[in-house]
C-alpha cells in the first residue's frame, strides 16, 4: 500500500529546491553529435570503440561545474552515471566499459559527487536502463538499439535476465559505494511489437526495494514504468512500488501542471535542454536565451513543478561557453528573485495576462512580464487582502494605487511599479505581496 505521508516527506526538499542541473556527458561528446549518435546513425560498436580508447577530458573540473550550477541558483544536480551507450562514468566492478579504463582513468561519478556536495548541492545520478553495449540487451528488432535493423545481430543466445542482473548489480554499486544519493533518475521504459521493456521487465519491484534499503531518502523518477511519454501509476490512487516519486515531462512544460486522478497536484520535474541536445553537439547553437529559461522556470513553479536544466560538457570536460553565459545570466536574476522560486508553488489563482504568480504561504509573488500603460494591474489579488507590496529585487515599498483611472475597476488592485514606461526588470519584475 502506498504510504502517502512518507512520500510527501521524502519529496519535500525536492519541491522546495525547484531548480536543478542535468549533466549529460560521456564518450558521445567526442563525435559531438548528441548522445543518441550510435542509434541515430546505426553505428556498430567497432566504430564507437575508438572514442573509448581516446576519452581523456583534460579540462574536467567538477568544482567549476558545481560553482556554475550554484551561481545559477540551482539546488541539485543529476549526472549520467551510464547512458544508453552503456559506458560507465564510474568504476564498476561489473564491466570494463568504464571511464577508469580509458586514458581519463578517473571515477568521474565520484569526482562529480564530491564537488557538488562540497558546493552544498543535493546530488543525483541518471542511470540508463537501456544498454547498447551489453551483449544480453536486445539488439535486432529492439526499438532503439543501433543494430535494431541488422538481422545478423539476432538475439539468439542473449539472456535478458543476465542483463537485468548486471543492471541491478550496477545500481547496487552506485547506491553502496558513493555515499548518500538524493536522486536516482532511471531512463527509460518502452515497448514495441517485439519487446515490452517496462516495469517488471526490469524486475523493478526488486530493484526499488534494494534502492530504498540502501538509500532510504532517495527520490526516484517515474521511468521504470514509462518514458518521457506517460505519467505512470504515480497519478493513480495506488501507485506501484516502482512508480517513482516524480513525473518527468521532457522538453515540455505541462500546460496545466500535473494532477493525480484525485486532483492532487503532482510532484513533477520538466527536464529541458539549453539547445536541442542532451549530450554535447558541436553544431547545435540553438540555445534558448536566459530570459526564456527564467520565464519557463517561473512557469514551472507557478504550476507547482521543478525545472532540470541540462548542460552537455564537451570531450575536454568543458561546459559550452554559451551554456555558462546562460547560467550566469539566470543567476543574476535568481540572486534578486529566488524567494519567488524556492519553496514556492502554484497559487491556485488564474494565470494573470501580464505574467505569472507563485506562492509561498502568505507571500504571493506576482511576476510582471509585460509593461503596462499606467499602473500595473494585479489580476486576481483583492485589495482588501493585501498587507503590503514590495519590489522583490530591492524590497522597496509599492503602494496600492488609488486614482481616478484605476478606480473605474474596483475589483482589481493596481500598483505603480516604475516611474519609467519600462519595467525595472524587462524579463520578469517580481512583486512580493504579503497577504493579510
Ligand atoms: C530521453 C533520451 C535520453 C535523455 C533523456 C533525458 O530519454 O533518450 O537521451 O537522457 O531523454 O530525459
XYZ file of C-alpha atoms and ligand atoms in Angstrom:
448
model
C 0.000 0.000 0.000
C 1.326 3.433 -0.985
C 2.482 5.410 2.094
C 1.459 8.915 1.059
C 2.702 10.537 4.293
C 6.204 9.072 3.885
C 6.088 10.025 0.202
C 5.215 13.682 0.879
C 8.028 13.892 3.444
C 10.510 12.326 1.015
C 9.813 14.813 -1.776
C 9.578 17.918 0.453
C 13.163 19.161 -0.177
C 12.777 18.476 -3.903
C 9.624 20.608 -4.152
C 11.374 23.412 -2.267
C 14.514 23.247 -4.428
C 12.635 23.751 -7.720
C 15.740 24.171 -9.923
C 18.465 21.672 -10.808
C 21.245 20.962 -13.303
C 21.127 17.927 -15.607
C 24.538 16.814 -16.916
C 24.813 14.530 -19.959
C 28.413 13.506 -20.532
C 30.297 10.552 -21.924
C 32.054 9.111 -24.970
C 29.399 10.640 -27.270
C 30.979 14.062 -26.549
C 33.786 13.070 -28.939
C 31.669 12.512 -32.100
C 29.814 15.556 -30.734
C 26.520 14.769 -32.471
C 24.390 14.146 -29.370
C 24.019 11.185 -27.004
C 21.915 9.116 -29.424
C 24.575 9.178 -32.141
C 25.061 5.381 -32.107
C 21.333 4.743 -32.514
C 20.564 7.527 -34.981
C 23.489 6.586 -37.240
C 23.167 2.811 -36.558
C 26.834 2.908 -35.621
C 28.395 -0.501 -34.955
C 30.311 -0.836 -31.695
C 33.619 -1.152 -33.539
C 33.151 2.379 -34.917
C 32.350 3.679 -31.448
C 35.182 1.939 -29.600
C 37.939 4.354 -30.745
C 36.223 7.007 -28.631
C 36.731 4.755 -25.605
C 40.424 4.436 -26.419
C 40.658 8.223 -26.725
C 38.470 9.617 -23.925
C 40.678 11.887 -21.819
C 38.913 15.103 -20.676
C 41.936 17.091 -19.565
C 39.907 20.159 -18.552
C 37.483 18.254 -16.324
C 36.912 20.477 -13.269
C 33.788 19.372 -11.420
C 34.158 22.139 -8.839
C 33.867 24.682 -11.655
C 30.728 22.886 -12.870
C 29.342 22.915 -9.327
C 30.057 26.620 -8.890
C 28.330 27.379 -12.205
C 25.276 25.454 -11.024
C 25.266 27.068 -7.589
C 25.722 30.571 -9.009
C 22.789 29.962 -11.339
C 20.646 29.288 -8.277
C 20.431 25.536 -8.811
C 19.893 23.460 -5.672
C 20.610 19.992 -7.025
C 22.226 18.203 -9.924
C 21.800 14.898 -11.772
C 24.669 13.487 -13.842
C 24.727 10.486 -16.175
C 26.467 7.563 -14.467
C 25.667 5.434 -17.539
C 23.781 6.483 -20.676
C 22.246 4.319 -23.387
C 25.688 3.508 -24.861
C 26.422 1.539 -21.696
C 29.594 3.496 -20.970
C 30.053 3.848 -17.209
C 31.412 7.072 -15.779
C 32.109 5.146 -12.560
C 34.480 2.359 -11.532
C 32.068 -0.537 -11.819
C 33.430 -3.991 -10.947
C 30.938 -5.454 -13.417
C 32.311 -4.122 -16.676
C 35.469 -2.949 -18.430
C 33.415 -0.383 -20.391
C 34.089 2.391 -17.921
C 35.904 5.704 -17.532
C 38.607 4.229 -15.271
C 39.730 2.045 -18.192
C 40.051 4.957 -20.623
C 43.041 7.353 -20.774
C 40.959 9.509 -18.415
C 41.471 6.901 -15.676
C 39.080 8.662 -13.294
C 35.906 7.682 -11.472
C 34.037 10.692 -12.831
C 30.913 9.975 -10.794
C 32.861 10.107 -7.553
C 34.542 13.395 -8.509
C 31.211 14.900 -9.594
C 29.505 13.844 -6.337
C 32.321 15.150 -4.156
C 32.438 18.502 -5.972
C 28.698 19.199 -5.976
C 28.268 18.137 -2.351
C 31.169 20.452 -1.448
C 29.229 23.343 -3.017
C 26.176 22.430 -0.945
C 24.048 20.979 -3.720
C 21.959 17.825 -3.470
C 23.239 15.145 -5.824
C 21.606 12.673 -8.160
C 22.641 10.118 -10.728
C 20.982 9.292 -14.025
C 21.185 5.597 -14.920
C 20.096 4.320 -18.320
C 18.013 1.143 -18.290
C 18.904 0.813 -21.965
C 22.362 -0.545 -22.650
C 23.536 -0.784 -26.238
C 26.907 -2.239 -25.177
C 25.761 -5.193 -23.100
C 25.614 -8.468 -25.097
C 22.439 -9.635 -23.326
C 20.460 -6.488 -24.166
C 18.134 -6.938 -27.172
C 19.752 -5.828 -30.424
C 17.831 -6.839 -33.554
C 14.202 -5.595 -33.592
C 14.649 -3.560 -30.430
C 13.034 -0.111 -30.799
C 16.202 1.886 -30.213
C 19.320 -0.315 -30.417
C 21.908 0.808 -33.003
C 21.737 -2.730 -34.523
C 17.906 -2.908 -34.496
C 17.746 -3.259 -38.279
C 20.548 -5.844 -38.506
C 19.313 -9.473 -38.551
C 22.919 -10.590 -38.195
C 22.707 -9.133 -34.666
C 19.980 -11.605 -33.740
C 19.019 -12.058 -30.114
C 19.832 -15.760 -30.132
C 21.931 -16.573 -27.030
C 21.079 -13.231 -25.481
C 19.727 -13.815 -21.977
C 17.869 -10.677 -20.876
C 17.764 -11.837 -17.229
C 21.563 -11.738 -17.271
C 21.388 -8.079 -18.334
C 18.824 -7.338 -15.592
C 21.164 -8.942 -13.039
C 24.018 -6.769 -14.344
C 21.849 -3.638 -14.207
C 20.719 -4.398 -10.640
C 24.356 -5.042 -9.701
C 25.447 -1.664 -11.026
C 22.614 0.145 -9.274
C 23.684 -1.629 -6.093
C 27.259 -0.381 -6.659
C 26.048 3.203 -7.115
C 23.796 3.015 -4.048
C 26.509 1.374 -1.891
C 29.844 2.924 -2.843
C 29.202 6.639 -3.380
C 27.646 7.966 -0.188
C 24.196 9.492 0.150
C 22.388 9.935 -3.127
C 19.436 12.326 -3.221
C 18.023 11.402 -6.630
C 18.091 8.312 -8.853
C 16.999 9.140 -12.369
C 16.266 5.934 -14.352
C 15.697 6.269 -18.107
C 13.503 4.785 -19.714
C 10.821 2.149 -20.212
C 9.334 1.347 -23.605
C 7.662 -1.367 -25.613
C 7.313 -2.291 -29.266
C 5.942 -5.253 -31.224
C 8.852 -7.406 -30.107
C 9.783 -6.360 -26.590
C 7.984 -4.990 -23.549
C 10.700 -3.272 -21.541
C 8.574 -1.635 -18.847
C 8.076 -2.165 -15.126
C 8.729 -5.732 -14.031
C 10.682 -6.470 -17.197
C 13.426 -4.665 -15.242
C 12.433 -6.599 -12.075
C 11.513 -3.123 -10.882
C 9.975 -4.105 -7.525
C 13.134 -5.934 -6.503
C 15.274 -3.068 -7.809
C 13.369 -0.339 -5.954
C 13.291 -2.359 -2.711
C 17.079 -2.657 -2.905
C 17.482 1.054 -3.681
C 15.209 2.126 -0.834
C 17.017 -0.206 1.569
C 20.431 1.232 0.647
C 19.290 4.830 0.150
C 16.142 5.309 2.289
C 15.726 9.032 1.495
C 16.471 8.910 -2.215
C 13.786 10.044 -4.639
C 13.304 8.226 -7.909
C 11.803 9.349 -11.214
C 8.882 7.562 -12.870
C 10.690 5.983 -15.821
C 10.816 2.426 -14.509
C 7.228 2.468 -15.777
C 7.209 4.961 -18.663
C 9.439 7.041 -20.904
C 9.013 10.798 -21.135
C 5.616 9.853 -22.543
C 3.045 8.865 -19.937
C 2.887 9.622 -16.238
C 2.848 6.093 -14.780
C 0.951 4.779 -11.772
C 2.066 7.672 -9.542
C -1.046 9.553 -10.701
C -3.346 6.727 -9.584
C -4.809 6.144 -6.120
C -2.482 3.205 -5.528
C 0.893 3.738 -7.179
C 3.084 0.673 -7.757
C 6.247 0.160 -5.720
C 8.228 1.316 -8.741
C 6.028 4.284 -9.669
C 8.836 6.582 -8.662
C 8.385 9.837 -6.744
C 8.026 12.415 -9.505
C 6.674 12.687 -13.024
C 9.305 13.613 -15.607
C 7.883 15.608 -18.549
C 10.623 16.084 -21.112
C 11.173 19.130 -23.373
C 7.746 20.452 -22.394
C 6.106 22.312 -19.532
C 2.760 20.644 -18.752
C 0.188 23.202 -19.988
C -1.876 22.996 -16.788
C 0.642 21.387 -14.437
C 0.089 17.738 -13.486
C -2.616 16.433 -11.144
C -3.275 12.892 -9.987
C -6.571 11.084 -10.507
C -7.813 12.523 -7.200
C -6.980 16.049 -8.366
C -3.948 16.426 -6.118
C -1.065 18.463 -7.616
C 1.695 16.024 -8.543
C 5.397 16.331 -7.861
C 6.912 16.823 -11.305
C 10.112 18.000 -12.934
C 10.418 19.215 -16.514
C 13.805 18.277 -17.984
C 14.864 20.788 -20.606
C 17.917 21.175 -22.842
C 19.512 24.586 -23.350
C 19.961 23.864 -27.056
C 18.381 20.852 -28.812
C 20.654 18.126 -27.463
C 21.309 16.463 -24.108
C 24.833 15.350 -24.994
C 27.379 17.741 -26.478
C 26.639 18.631 -30.120
C 29.295 20.799 -31.739
C 26.959 22.216 -34.408
C 23.915 22.826 -32.235
C 23.890 26.509 -31.389
C 20.119 26.740 -30.903
C 20.491 27.959 -27.340
C 17.442 29.298 -25.538
C 18.068 32.818 -24.207
C 18.373 33.143 -20.439
C 15.278 35.351 -20.494
C 13.268 32.466 -21.918
C 14.600 29.992 -19.381
C 13.875 32.351 -16.480
C 10.281 32.754 -17.649
C 9.940 28.991 -18.122
C 11.381 28.297 -14.667
C 8.766 30.674 -13.233
C 6.122 28.870 -15.294
C 7.196 25.512 -13.848
C 6.985 26.819 -10.283
C 3.667 28.598 -10.947
C 2.383 25.106 -11.857
C 3.987 23.500 -8.763
C 6.811 21.851 -10.720
C 10.604 21.826 -10.994
C 12.957 22.507 -13.861
C 16.000 20.297 -14.516
C 18.107 22.322 -16.961
C 20.685 20.422 -18.968
C 24.314 21.043 -19.822
C 26.309 18.789 -22.142
C 30.051 19.124 -21.460
C 32.423 18.580 -24.398
C 35.146 15.935 -24.771
C 37.642 18.108 -22.879
C 35.267 18.350 -19.938
C 34.181 21.943 -20.524
C 30.592 23.136 -20.291
C 29.999 25.086 -23.537
C 30.566 28.825 -23.138
C 27.031 29.564 -24.360
C 25.682 27.432 -21.520
C 27.925 29.123 -18.963
C 26.726 32.568 -20.088
C 23.084 31.493 -19.835
C 23.688 30.048 -16.360
C 25.389 33.279 -15.243
C 22.506 35.430 -16.553
C 19.940 33.191 -14.842
C 21.984 33.545 -11.661
C 21.895 37.347 -11.867
C 18.085 37.207 -11.866
C 17.971 34.488 -9.207
C 20.233 36.422 -6.848
C 17.496 39.055 -6.503
C 14.386 36.967 -7.032
C 14.984 33.402 -5.810
C 12.492 33.896 -2.935
C 9.817 33.716 -5.638
C 11.146 30.281 -6.703
C 12.445 28.325 -3.694
C 9.696 26.879 -1.507
C 7.076 28.271 -3.868
C 4.288 26.558 -5.773
C 1.164 27.453 -7.697
C -1.244 29.925 -6.081
C -4.477 28.430 -7.361
C -5.222 31.809 -8.956
C -5.797 32.036 -12.676
C -2.718 32.999 -14.678
C -2.770 36.795 -14.965
C -2.493 38.129 -18.504
C 0.601 40.213 -17.646
C 2.705 37.479 -16.071
C 2.553 34.618 -13.568
C 2.033 34.055 -9.845
C 3.969 31.821 -7.461
C 3.148 31.474 -3.767
C 4.819 30.515 -0.528
C 2.494 30.708 2.477
C 1.176 34.249 2.838
C 3.609 35.588 0.252
C 2.295 35.935 -3.276
C 4.990 36.586 -5.882
C 3.490 38.445 -8.786
C 5.798 38.084 -11.806
C 5.158 41.080 -14.048
C 6.384 40.102 -17.512
C 4.560 42.734 -19.551
C 4.755 46.524 -19.178
C 1.524 48.421 -18.551
C 0.168 51.747 -19.678
C -0.020 53.462 -16.300
C -0.217 51.432 -13.110
C 0.214 47.659 -13.258
C -2.957 45.598 -12.673
C -2.547 42.764 -10.155
C -5.187 40.428 -11.543
C -6.850 38.146 -9.013
C -5.454 39.892 -5.920
C -8.157 41.631 -3.876
C -7.136 44.983 -2.460
C -8.558 44.175 0.996
C -6.354 41.062 1.271
C -3.074 42.906 0.689
C -0.989 43.819 3.757
C 1.954 45.231 1.784
C 3.709 45.130 -1.580
C 7.462 45.230 -2.143
C 9.604 45.162 -5.290
C 11.452 41.926 -4.504
C 14.733 42.934 -6.135
C 15.324 45.788 -3.685
C 12.465 45.338 -1.198
C 11.316 48.929 -1.904
C 7.734 49.720 -0.986
C 4.998 49.796 -3.583
C 1.607 51.182 -2.672
C -1.777 50.142 -3.987
C -2.963 52.750 -6.468
C -5.953 54.961 -5.689
C -6.691 57.312 -8.556
C -9.492 58.118 -10.952
C -8.014 55.924 -13.695
C -7.827 52.680 -11.715
C -10.869 53.361 -9.528
C -13.037 52.528 -12.527
C -12.006 48.927 -11.829
C -12.507 48.427 -8.078
C -12.234 44.629 -8.318
C -8.641 44.801 -9.495
C -5.673 46.052 -7.439
C -3.150 48.257 -9.206
C 0.302 49.449 -8.230
C 2.807 51.849 -9.743
C 5.831 49.634 -10.368
C 8.128 52.013 -12.196
C 8.499 55.726 -12.886
C 9.508 54.904 -16.437
C 7.459 53.076 -19.105
C 9.906 50.178 -18.784
C 9.720 47.574 -16.027
C 12.632 47.513 -13.542
C 13.453 44.044 -14.901
C 12.289 43.647 -18.512
C 12.405 39.856 -18.229
C 10.435 39.430 -15.006
C 9.793 42.109 -12.384
C 8.725 40.378 -9.194
C 6.430 41.971 -6.639
C 6.254 40.367 -3.215
C 2.680 40.734 -1.973
C 2.205 39.931 1.698
C -1.342 38.755 2.315
C -3.249 39.611 5.480
C 15.389 10.771 -23.407
C 16.639 10.410 -24.185
C 17.874 10.486 -23.375
C 17.931 11.597 -22.383
C 16.623 11.697 -21.639
C 16.623 12.914 -20.720
O 15.015 9.651 -22.641
O 16.547 9.083 -24.603
O 18.960 10.623 -24.269
O 18.955 11.257 -21.468
O 15.574 11.865 -22.546
O 15.394 12.977 -20.075
